[in-house]
Amino acid sequence: MNIIIDDKTCPAMAGEMLLTVARRNNIHIPTLCHSDALPGQATCRLCIVEVVEKGRAKVVTSCVYPVTQPMEVHTHSPKILALRRTIIKLLAARAPHSEDIQQLMEEYQITIPRRLHGSSTESCVLCGLCVKACEKLGLTAIATVGRGTGKKISTPYDEPADDCVGCGTCAQNCPTGAIPIEEQPTRRTIWGKSFELLSCSVCGHAFTTREQWEHIRRQVPGISDTPVCESCRKQQLCAQLRRGHQ
């Protein structure tokens, strides 16, 4: 089927999310909490759009709104721009030092009203990507805890988590850089816990923690006993494929 996004005809498959269709057609919709690897967050609300179906207009979150019928979509209508500017103000009040949020403020020409001035040190916008990334790895090292203004992402009882393997996936997926991670030649520190780094048995580059490698070995049967980084593993696979075609 075809849908119309900002006066552009865009082919779409039933069940596809609006954001996916828009991006495939080079139509920009801002996002903060969206990840192609971890879909379905819909917490930051930046990707709101206005949808007209059967003559009725409504505001939806494009990252979780599936295409089910022909529709007309407006990504930057006056109504959407006004709502999006309010969302950005609230995000900026919580995490004023985030580079991504600062860029959004410049793009939408926003200054924070005095009544919305919040913490000068907070960076977390509670999008939940870090928690979902940890869960996808089969771990529960961090979670959303507390309520109201005290809500935050943390380890159990704010102590170093036994379940944490020091992979850093949570920090890599954080859109605002709110999770500090310290890298040294032989150690990595995150969530108040220090980890020994293992080196690749092929290139010698330190790339993973001992706990992470043991977790990977438990999850992937048949993997090598000796640590091999992703780059070297890809080279080994390519070499095996070339030998197989000779």
Coordinates of C-alpha atoms in Angstrom, one line a residue:
M1 CA 0.0 0.0 0.0
N2 CA 1.0 3.7 -0.3
I3 CA 0.8 6.3 2.4
I4 CA 1.4 10.1 2.1
I5 CA 4.1 11.6 4.3
D6 CA 4.5 15.4 4.0
D7 CA 3.0 15.3 0.5
K8 CA 5.3 12.5 -0.6
T9 CA 3.9 9.1 -1.7
C10 CA 5.7 6.4 0.3
P11 CA 5.3 2.6 -0.3
A12 CA 4.7 0.8 3.0
M13 CA 3.9 -2.7 4.2
A14 CA 1.2 -3.5 6.6
G15 CA 2.5 -3.6 10.2
E16 CA 5.5 -1.3 9.4
M17 CA 6.1 1.5 11.9
L18 CA 5.6 5.0 10.5
L19 CA 9.1 6.0 11.6
T20 CA 10.6 3.1 9.6
V21 CA 8.7 4.1 6.5
A22 CA 9.7 7.8 6.9
R23 CA 13.4 7.0 7.3
R24 CA 13.4 4.7 4.3
N25 CA 12.1 7.7 2.3
N26 CA 14.6 10.2 3.7
I27 CA 12.0 12.0 5.7
H28 CA 13.4 13.3 9.0
I29 CA 11.6 12.7 12.2
P30 CA 13.7 13.5 15.4
T31 CA 14.2 10.7 17.9
L32 CA 16.1 10.4 21.2
C33 CA 15.0 7.0 22.7
H34 CA 14.7 5.1 19.4
S35 CA 17.2 2.3 18.5
D36 CA 16.8 -0.1 15.5
A37 CA 18.2 -2.8 17.7
L38 CA 15.8 -2.1 20.6
P39 CA 12.5 -0.9 19.1
G40 CA 9.4 -0.1 20.9
Q41 CA 10.4 2.4 23.5
A42 CA 8.2 5.4 22.7
T43 CA 9.3 7.3 25.9
C44 CA 10.8 10.5 24.7
R45 CA 7.9 11.3 22.4
L46 CA 10.0 13.4 20.0
C47 CA 8.9 11.3 17.1
I48 CA 5.2 12.4 17.3
V49 CA 3.5 13.0 14.0
E50 CA 0.0 13.9 13.0
V51 CA -1.9 11.2 11.2
V52 CA -5.1 11.6 9.1
E53 CA -7.1 8.4 8.6
K54 CA -10.6 8.4 7.1
G55 CA -10.8 12.1 7.6
R56 CA -9.9 12.1 11.3
A57 CA -6.6 13.6 12.5
K58 CA -4.7 12.4 15.6
V59 CA -1.3 12.7 17.1
V60 CA 0.7 9.4 17.4
T61 CA 4.2 8.3 18.3
S62 CA 5.6 7.2 15.0
C63 CA 8.1 4.7 16.3
V64 CA 5.3 2.4 17.6
Y65 CA 2.5 3.3 15.3
P66 CA 1.9 0.6 12.6
V67 CA 0.7 1.2 9.1
T68 CA -2.6 -0.6 8.7
Q69 CA -4.3 1.4 6.0
P70 CA -3.7 4.3 3.6
M71 CA -3.1 7.5 5.6
E72 CA -1.8 11.0 5.4
V73 CA 1.0 11.9 7.8
H74 CA 2.3 15.4 8.7
T75 CA 5.7 15.4 10.5
H76 CA 6.1 19.1 11.0
S77 CA 2.6 20.6 11.1
P78 CA 2.1 23.7 13.3
K79 CA 0.4 21.5 15.9
I80 CA 3.3 18.9 15.9
L81 CA 6.0 21.6 16.0
A82 CA 4.3 23.3 19.1
L83 CA 4.0 19.9 20.9
R84 CA 7.6 18.9 20.0
R85 CA 9.0 22.2 21.2
T86 CA 7.3 21.6 24.6
I87 CA 8.7 18.1 24.8
I88 CA 12.2 19.4 24.0
K89 CA 11.9 22.1 26.7
L90 CA 11.0 19.4 29.3
L91 CA 13.9 17.2 28.2
A92 CA 16.3 20.1 28.3
A93 CA 15.1 21.1 31.8
R94 CA 16.0 17.6 33.0
A95 CA 19.2 17.1 31.0
P96 CA 20.5 20.5 30.0
H97 CA 24.1 19.3 29.2
S98 CA 23.2 16.6 26.7
E99 CA 24.7 17.5 23.3
D100 CA 21.8 15.8 21.5
I101 CA 19.3 17.9 23.4
Q102 CA 21.3 21.1 22.9
Q103 CA 21.3 20.4 19.1
L104 CA 17.5 20.0 19.2
M105 CA 17.2 23.3 21.1
E106 CA 19.2 25.0 18.4
E107 CA 17.3 23.3 15.6
Y108 CA 13.9 24.4 17.1
Q109 CA 15.2 27.7 18.4
I110 CA 14.3 27.0 22.0
T111 CA 15.4 28.7 25.2
I112 CA 14.4 27.1 28.5
P113 CA 11.9 29.2 30.6
R114 CA 13.1 30.0 34.1
R115 CA 10.3 27.9 35.7
L116 CA 11.7 24.8 33.9
H117 CA 15.3 25.2 35.1
G118 CA 16.1 21.8 36.7
S119 CA 19.2 19.9 37.8
S120 CA 22.5 21.3 36.4
T121 CA 24.1 17.9 36.6
E122 CA 21.5 15.4 35.5
S123 CA 21.9 13.8 32.1
C124 CA 19.5 10.8 32.2
V125 CA 16.1 11.4 30.5
L126 CA 14.7 8.0 31.7
C127 CA 14.3 6.7 28.1
G128 CA 14.9 3.1 29.3
L129 CA 17.2 2.1 26.4
C130 CA 20.0 1.0 28.8
V131 CA 17.6 -1.2 30.9
K132 CA 16.2 -2.8 27.7
A133 CA 19.7 -3.4 26.3
C134 CA 20.8 -5.1 29.6
E135 CA 17.6 -7.3 29.5
K136 CA 18.3 -8.3 25.8
L137 CA 21.6 -9.7 26.9
G138 CA 19.8 -11.8 29.5
L139 CA 21.0 -9.7 32.4
T140 CA 19.3 -7.6 35.1
A141 CA 22.1 -5.5 36.4
I142 CA 20.2 -2.2 36.2
A143 CA 16.5 -1.2 36.4
T144 CA 14.2 1.8 36.7
V145 CA 13.7 2.5 40.4
G146 CA 11.8 5.0 42.5
R147 CA 8.8 7.2 41.6
G148 CA 8.1 10.8 40.7
T149 CA 11.0 13.2 40.9
G150 CA 13.1 10.5 42.5
K151 CA 12.8 8.1 39.6
K152 CA 16.2 7.0 38.2
I153 CA 18.1 4.2 36.6
S154 CA 20.3 2.3 39.0
T155 CA 21.8 -1.0 40.2
P156 CA 20.1 -2.9 43.0
Y157 CA 20.3 -0.8 46.2
D158 CA 22.8 1.5 44.4
E159 CA 25.5 -1.1 45.0
P160 CA 27.7 -2.8 42.4
A161 CA 25.5 -5.4 40.7
D162 CA 26.5 -9.1 40.9
D163 CA 24.7 -9.5 37.5
C164 CA 26.8 -6.8 35.7
V165 CA 29.4 -8.2 33.4
G166 CA 30.9 -4.8 32.5
C167 CA 30.1 -5.0 28.8
G168 CA 29.2 -1.3 28.6
T169 CA 26.2 -2.0 26.3
C170 CA 24.1 0.3 28.5
A171 CA 26.5 3.2 28.1
Q172 CA 26.8 2.6 24.4
N173 CA 23.0 2.8 24.0
C174 CA 22.5 5.8 26.2
P175 CA 21.5 8.8 24.0
T176 CA 22.6 11.4 26.4
G177 CA 25.9 10.0 27.8
A178 CA 24.4 9.7 31.3
I179 CA 26.2 6.5 32.2
P180 CA 29.9 7.1 33.0
I181 CA 32.3 4.4 31.9
E182 CA 36.1 4.5 32.5
E183 CA 38.4 2.7 30.2
Q184 CA 42.0 1.9 31.1
P185 CA 44.5 -0.3 29.2
T186 CA 43.7 -3.3 31.3
R187 CA 40.5 -2.4 33.3
R188 CA 37.0 -1.0 32.8
T189 CA 34.9 0.6 35.5
I190 CA 31.2 1.1 35.3
W191 CA 28.3 1.3 37.8
G192 CA 30.9 1.4 40.6
K193 CA 32.4 -1.9 39.6
S194 CA 35.9 -2.6 38.2
F195 CA 36.5 -5.3 35.6
E196 CA 39.7 -6.9 34.2
L197 CA 39.9 -6.6 30.4
L198 CA 40.9 -9.6 28.3
S199 CA 42.9 -9.2 25.1
C200 CA 42.1 -10.8 21.8
S201 CA 44.2 -13.9 21.2
V202 CA 44.8 -12.9 17.6
C203 CA 45.5 -9.1 17.6
G204 CA 46.2 -8.5 21.3
H205 CA 43.7 -5.7 21.6
A206 CA 41.9 -5.5 25.0
F207 CA 38.3 -5.7 24.1
T208 CA 36.1 -7.5 26.7
T209 CA 35.8 -8.2 30.4
R210 CA 36.4 -11.7 31.8
E211 CA 32.8 -11.7 33.0
Q212 CA 31.4 -10.7 29.6
W213 CA 33.4 -13.4 27.8
E214 CA 32.2 -16.0 30.2
H215 CA 28.6 -14.8 29.7
I216 CA 29.1 -15.0 25.9
R217 CA 30.4 -18.5 26.1
R218 CA 27.4 -19.6 28.1
Q219 CA 25.0 -18.0 25.6
V220 CA 26.8 -19.2 22.4
P221 CA 27.6 -22.9 22.4
G222 CA 30.7 -23.9 20.5
I223 CA 32.4 -20.6 20.7
S224 CA 36.2 -20.6 21.0
D225 CA 37.6 -20.9 24.5
T226 CA 40.1 -18.2 23.8
P227 CA 38.9 -14.6 23.4
V228 CA 38.7 -13.3 19.8
C229 CA 37.5 -9.8 19.1
E230 CA 34.8 -9.1 16.5
S231 CA 37.2 -7.7 13.9
C232 CA 39.4 -10.8 14.0
R233 CA 36.5 -13.1 14.1
K234 CA 35.1 -11.6 10.9
Q235 CA 38.5 -12.0 9.3
Q236 CA 38.6 -15.6 10.3
L237 CA 35.1 -16.2 8.9
C238 CA 36.0 -14.5 5.6
A239 CA 39.2 -16.6 5.4
Q240 CA 37.1 -19.8 5.9
L241 CA 34.7 -18.8 3.2
R242 CA 37.4 -18.1 0.8
R243 CA 39.0 -21.5 1.4
G244 CA 35.6 -23.1 1.0
H245 CA 35.2 -21.6 -2.5
Q246 CA 38.7 -22.6 -3.7

